[in-house]
């Protein structure tokens, strides 16, 4: 079974530039998450989708971050304009709904460096 | 607000010894917890989970203990191996499939 796919793996940009990350979850997983992981910290939830609807985006800095999951499958996270403090690994995860262990399956992440 | 934290940021153990990683949580209503392992450059990987109606669950070489009285979780790894070197996170279920992660503990296995 293919895992969660993310791209790009690495991105370096100047502050005030924009960047977009892509995620393709495990087939059949209705729930998709974007987490931000700053070096030395645990993952922090940015946004959670159920199919193509937003369940929780309370910690998403909406003045600069946006995310969509238009067809209920893959998702894009955008940052515009980027700030230095956005340097982090952006993790995408997916999970089944309505049963199972509730386990989140993570991708390998997209590492962003803002200069 | 809700938070999940860890007592020890770094734990060094001798290969073959047992490891114990601790985690404190603050939401007494949480009913599900997961331990994740994160190796360098990779995403977190599920190790073991436990529901609040249990106080102990065992897997292969790992055991999770839950003490709801003091809101404390621990992960025990038996016969620690070099491949166990990683950062370990506990995660607390804070809503329908929403999880809050702790800061993490780095486990270093010494040869």
Tab-separated table of C-alpha atoms in Angstrom:
chain	number	residue	atom	x	y	z
A	1	UNK	CA	0.000	0.000	0.000
A	2	UNK	CA	1.416	3.390	-0.978
A	3	UNK	CA	1.987	5.816	1.872
A	4	UNK	CA	1.288	9.522	2.154
A	5	UNK	CA	3.148	11.365	-0.588
A	6	UNK	CA	4.444	14.909	-0.148
A	7	UNK	CA	6.353	17.293	-2.356
A	8	UNK	CA	8.664	19.036	-2.517
A	9	UNK	CA	10.873	17.490	0.164
A	10	UNK	CA	12.914	20.660	0.528
A	11	UNK	CA	12.311	24.294	-0.302
A	12	UNK	CA	14.376	27.404	0.355
A	13	UNK	CA	12.814	30.821	-0.219
A	14	UNK	CA	13.354	34.438	0.721
A	15	UNK	CA	11.012	36.066	3.211
A	16	UNK	CA	7.924	37.594	1.644
A	17	UNK	CA	7.996	35.018	-1.167
A	18	UNK	CA	5.325	32.381	-1.562
A	19	UNK	CA	5.492	28.600	-1.448
A	20	UNK	CA	3.103	25.699	-1.946
A	21	UNK	CA	3.240	22.145	-0.649
A	22	UNK	CA	1.345	19.210	-2.032
A	23	UNK	CA	0.057	16.098	-0.305
A	24	UNK	CA	-1.562	12.930	-1.607
A	25	UNK	CA	-3.014	10.841	1.245
A	26	UNK	CA	-3.409	7.096	1.433
A	27	UNK	CA	-6.179	5.916	-0.868
A	28	UNK	CA	-9.515	5.781	0.913
A	29	UNK	CA	-8.488	7.980	3.829
A	30	UNK	CA	-11.129	10.630	4.258
A	31	UNK	CA	-9.322	12.672	6.907
A	32	UNK	CA	-6.277	14.735	5.994
A	33	UNK	CA	-4.141	16.864	8.283
A	34	UNK	CA	-1.424	19.444	7.850
A	35	UNK	CA	0.980	19.806	10.759
A	36	UNK	CA	3.803	22.289	11.255
A	37	UNK	CA	6.873	20.964	13.066
A	38	UNK	CA	9.427	23.510	14.153
A	39	UNK	CA	12.868	22.110	14.960
A	40	UNK	CA	12.947	20.590	18.424
A	41	UNK	CA	9.180	20.651	18.864
A	42	UNK	CA	6.254	18.337	18.378
A	43	UNK	CA	3.955	18.620	15.384
A	44	UNK	CA	1.350	21.376	15.673
A	45	UNK	CA	-1.943	20.981	13.845
A	46	UNK	CA	-2.608	23.652	11.228
A	47	UNK	CA	-5.710	22.326	9.513
A	48	UNK	CA	-7.818	19.185	9.357
A	49	UNK	CA	-10.048	18.141	6.445
A	50	UNK	CA	-12.842	15.621	6.377
A	51	UNK	CA	-13.224	14.760	2.688
A	52	UNK	CA	-13.155	18.228	1.112
A	53	UNK	CA	-14.526	20.112	4.123
A	54	UNK	CA	-12.526	21.871	6.834
A	55	UNK	CA	-13.041	20.377	10.300
A	56	UNK	CA	-10.545	22.492	12.237
A	57	UNK	CA	-8.389	25.397	11.100
A	58	UNK	CA	-8.257	27.227	14.416
A	59	UNK	CA	-4.449	27.301	14.485
A	60	UNK	CA	-3.925	28.209	10.842
A	61	UNK	CA	-2.528	31.764	10.445
A	62	UNK	CA	-5.128	32.703	7.885
A	63	UNK	CA	-3.526	36.014	6.977
A	64	UNK	CA	-0.725	34.108	5.245
A	65	UNK	CA	-1.584	30.407	5.175
A	66	UNK	CA	-4.238	28.742	3.078
A	67	UNK	CA	-5.090	25.150	2.304
A	68	UNK	CA	-7.510	23.355	0.082
A	69	UNK	CA	-8.655	19.868	-0.702
A	70	UNK	CA	-11.007	20.477	-3.561
A	71	UNK	CA	-11.811	16.940	-4.676
A	72	UNK	CA	-11.498	15.326	-1.268
A	73	UNK	CA	-8.259	13.581	-2.190
A	74	UNK	CA	-4.999	15.497	-2.517
A	75	UNK	CA	-4.362	18.791	-0.790
A	76	UNK	CA	-2.244	21.918	-1.166
A	77	UNK	CA	-0.916	24.131	1.610
A	78	UNK	CA	0.209	27.629	0.607
A	79	UNK	CA	2.136	30.286	2.466
A	80	UNK	CA	2.086	33.836	1.136
A	81	UNK	CA	4.017	35.880	2.138
A	82	UNK	CA	6.459	33.733	4.080
A	83	UNK	CA	8.112	34.906	7.276
A	84	UNK	CA	11.319	33.736	8.904
A	85	UNK	CA	9.350	31.973	11.639
A	86	UNK	CA	7.637	29.792	9.036
A	87	UNK	CA	10.848	27.783	8.706
A	88	UNK	CA	9.742	24.298	9.680
A	89	UNK	CA	8.838	20.873	8.386
A	90	UNK	CA	5.298	20.672	7.076
A	91	UNK	CA	3.865	17.235	7.663
A	92	UNK	CA	0.812	15.843	5.961
A	93	UNK	CA	-1.051	12.949	7.554
A	94	UNK	CA	-4.169	10.974	6.768
A	95	UNK	CA	-6.448	8.605	8.644
A	96	UNK	CA	-9.515	6.446	8.194
A	97	UNK	CA	-12.806	7.676	9.518
A	98	UNK	CA	-15.312	5.898	11.661
A	99	UNK	CA	-13.232	3.063	12.956
A	100	UNK	CA	-9.822	1.555	13.280
A	101	UNK	CA	-7.273	2.742	15.743
A	102	UNK	CA	-7.419	6.390	14.813
A	103	UNK	CA	-3.792	6.085	13.778
A	104	UNK	CA	-2.416	8.928	11.688
A	105	UNK	CA	-0.205	7.975	8.762
A	106	UNK	CA	2.396	10.640	8.082
A	107	UNK	CA	4.309	11.578	4.980
A	108	UNK	CA	8.023	12.350	5.160
A	109	UNK	CA	7.367	16.069	5.277
A	110	UNK	CA	8.373	19.151	3.337
A	111	UNK	CA	11.207	21.094	4.925
A	112	UNK	CA	10.906	24.847	4.426
A	113	UNK	CA	13.751	27.271	5.041
A	114	UNK	CA	12.908	30.979	4.898
A	115	UNK	CA	15.922	33.282	4.551
B	1	UNK	CA	-5.390	25.311	27.321
B	2	UNK	CA	-4.884	21.675	26.473
B	3	UNK	CA	-1.306	20.496	26.421
B	4	UNK	CA	0.727	17.357	26.301
B	5	UNK	CA	4.277	17.458	27.517
B	6	UNK	CA	7.238	15.254	28.298
B	7	UNK	CA	9.427	15.227	31.388
B	8	UNK	CA	12.773	14.406	29.777
B	9	UNK	CA	13.961	15.994	26.537
B	10	UNK	CA	16.847	13.514	26.052
B	11	UNK	CA	17.271	9.986	27.318
B	12	UNK	CA	20.468	7.995	26.872
B	13	UNK	CA	20.387	4.253	27.501
B	14	UNK	CA	22.805	1.423	27.038
B	15	UNK	CA	22.035	-1.045	24.289
B	16	UNK	CA	20.140	-3.964	25.752
B	17	UNK	CA	18.752	-2.003	28.679
B	18	UNK	CA	15.112	-1.047	29.051
B	19	UNK	CA	13.969	2.497	28.234
B	20	UNK	CA	11.167	4.427	29.859
B	21	UNK	CA	9.837	7.574	28.216
B	22	UNK	CA	7.329	9.672	30.115
B	23	UNK	CA	4.542	11.999	29.092
B	24	UNK	CA	2.127	14.190	31.039
B	25	UNK	CA	-1.204	15.329	29.644
B	26	UNK	CA	-3.543	17.982	30.933
B	27	UNK	CA	-6.988	17.119	29.548
B	28	UNK	CA	-8.597	14.644	31.914
B	29	UNK	CA	-11.369	14.048	29.356
B	30	UNK	CA	-8.965	12.620	26.777
B	31	UNK	CA	-9.887	9.035	26.006
B	32	UNK	CA	-7.226	7.922	23.552
B	33	UNK	CA	-3.465	8.240	23.343
B	34	UNK	CA	-0.837	7.274	20.787
B	35	UNK	CA	2.932	6.984	20.922
B	36	UNK	CA	4.848	7.897	17.784
B	37	UNK	CA	8.475	7.383	16.820
B	38	UNK	CA	10.172	9.890	14.530
B	39	UNK	CA	13.499	9.131	12.936
B	40	UNK	CA	15.624	11.886	11.467
B	41	UNK	CA	14.222	13.206	8.207
B	42	UNK	CA	11.060	11.145	8.405
B	43	UNK	CA	7.489	11.603	9.511
B	44	UNK	CA	6.223	10.210	12.819
B	45	UNK	CA	5.435	6.507	12.797
B	46	UNK	CA	2.794	4.825	14.954
B	47	UNK	CA	4.156	2.611	17.733
B	48	UNK	CA	1.289	1.796	20.054
B	49	UNK	CA	-1.957	3.242	21.318
B	50	UNK	CA	-4.102	2.960	24.423
B	51	UNK	CA	-7.657	3.862	25.311
B	52	UNK	CA	-8.579	5.431	28.606
B	53	UNK	CA	-10.476	2.330	29.758
B	54	UNK	CA	-7.151	0.504	29.936
B	55	UNK	CA	-4.098	1.091	32.110
B	56	UNK	CA	-1.645	-1.066	30.218
B	57	UNK	CA	-1.137	-2.302	26.692
B	58	UNK	CA	1.686	-4.392	25.318
B	59	UNK	CA	3.133	-4.686	21.866
B	60	UNK	CA	6.290	-6.172	20.498
B	61	UNK	CA	9.030	-5.003	22.899
B	62	UNK	CA	6.914	-1.982	23.859
B	63	UNK	CA	4.468	-1.377	26.663
B	64	UNK	CA	2.371	1.700	27.292
B	65	UNK	CA	1.125	2.495	30.778
B	66	UNK	CA	-1.644	4.962	31.495
B	67	UNK	CA	-2.237	6.503	34.907
B	68	UNK	CA	-5.384	8.587	34.681
B	69	UNK	CA	-5.184	9.649	38.307
B	70	UNK	CA	-2.076	11.721	37.682
B	71	UNK	CA	-2.611	12.135	33.924
B	72	UNK	CA	0.579	10.368	33.002
B	73	UNK	CA	1.651	8.082	30.168
B	74	UNK	CA	4.809	6.104	29.784
B	75	UNK	CA	6.354	4.100	26.982
B	76	UNK	CA	8.591	1.229	27.955
B	77	UNK	CA	10.943	-0.278	25.406
B	78	UNK	CA	12.477	-3.598	26.331
B	79	UNK	CA	16.023	-4.542	25.325
B	80	UNK	CA	16.661	-1.216	23.591
B	81	UNK	CA	18.400	-1.522	20.244
B	82	UNK	CA	20.346	1.005	18.136
B	83	UNK	CA	17.379	1.153	15.762
B	84	UNK	CA	15.271	2.548	18.584
B	85	UNK	CA	17.250	5.789	18.506
B	86	UNK	CA	14.730	8.461	17.541
B	87	UNK	CA	12.444	11.122	18.972
B	88	UNK	CA	9.336	9.786	20.670
B	89	UNK	CA	6.098	11.739	20.938
B	90	UNK	CA	2.949	11.073	22.820
B	91	UNK	CA	-0.248	12.358	21.249
B	92	UNK	CA	-3.543	13.005	22.975
B	93	UNK	CA	-6.886	12.798	21.223
B	94	UNK	CA	-8.457	16.229	21.657
B	95	UNK	CA	-11.514	15.824	19.455
B	96	UNK	CA	-12.794	13.634	16.657
B	97	UNK	CA	-9.537	12.446	15.115
B	98	UNK	CA	-7.732	15.602	16.310
B	99	UNK	CA	-4.484	14.955	18.117
B	100	UNK	CA	-2.223	17.187	20.161
B	101	UNK	CA	1.434	16.197	20.239
B	102	UNK	CA	3.870	16.677	23.064
B	103	UNK	CA	7.320	18.211	22.724
B	104	UNK	CA	9.105	14.875	22.296
B	105	UNK	CA	11.922	12.942	23.945
B	106	UNK	CA	15.078	12.060	22.091
B	107	UNK	CA	16.227	8.525	22.822
B	108	UNK	CA	19.928	7.818	22.296
B	109	UNK	CA	21.074	4.233	22.419
B	110	UNK	CA	24.676	3.810	23.465
B	111	UNK	CA	26.667	0.868	22.105
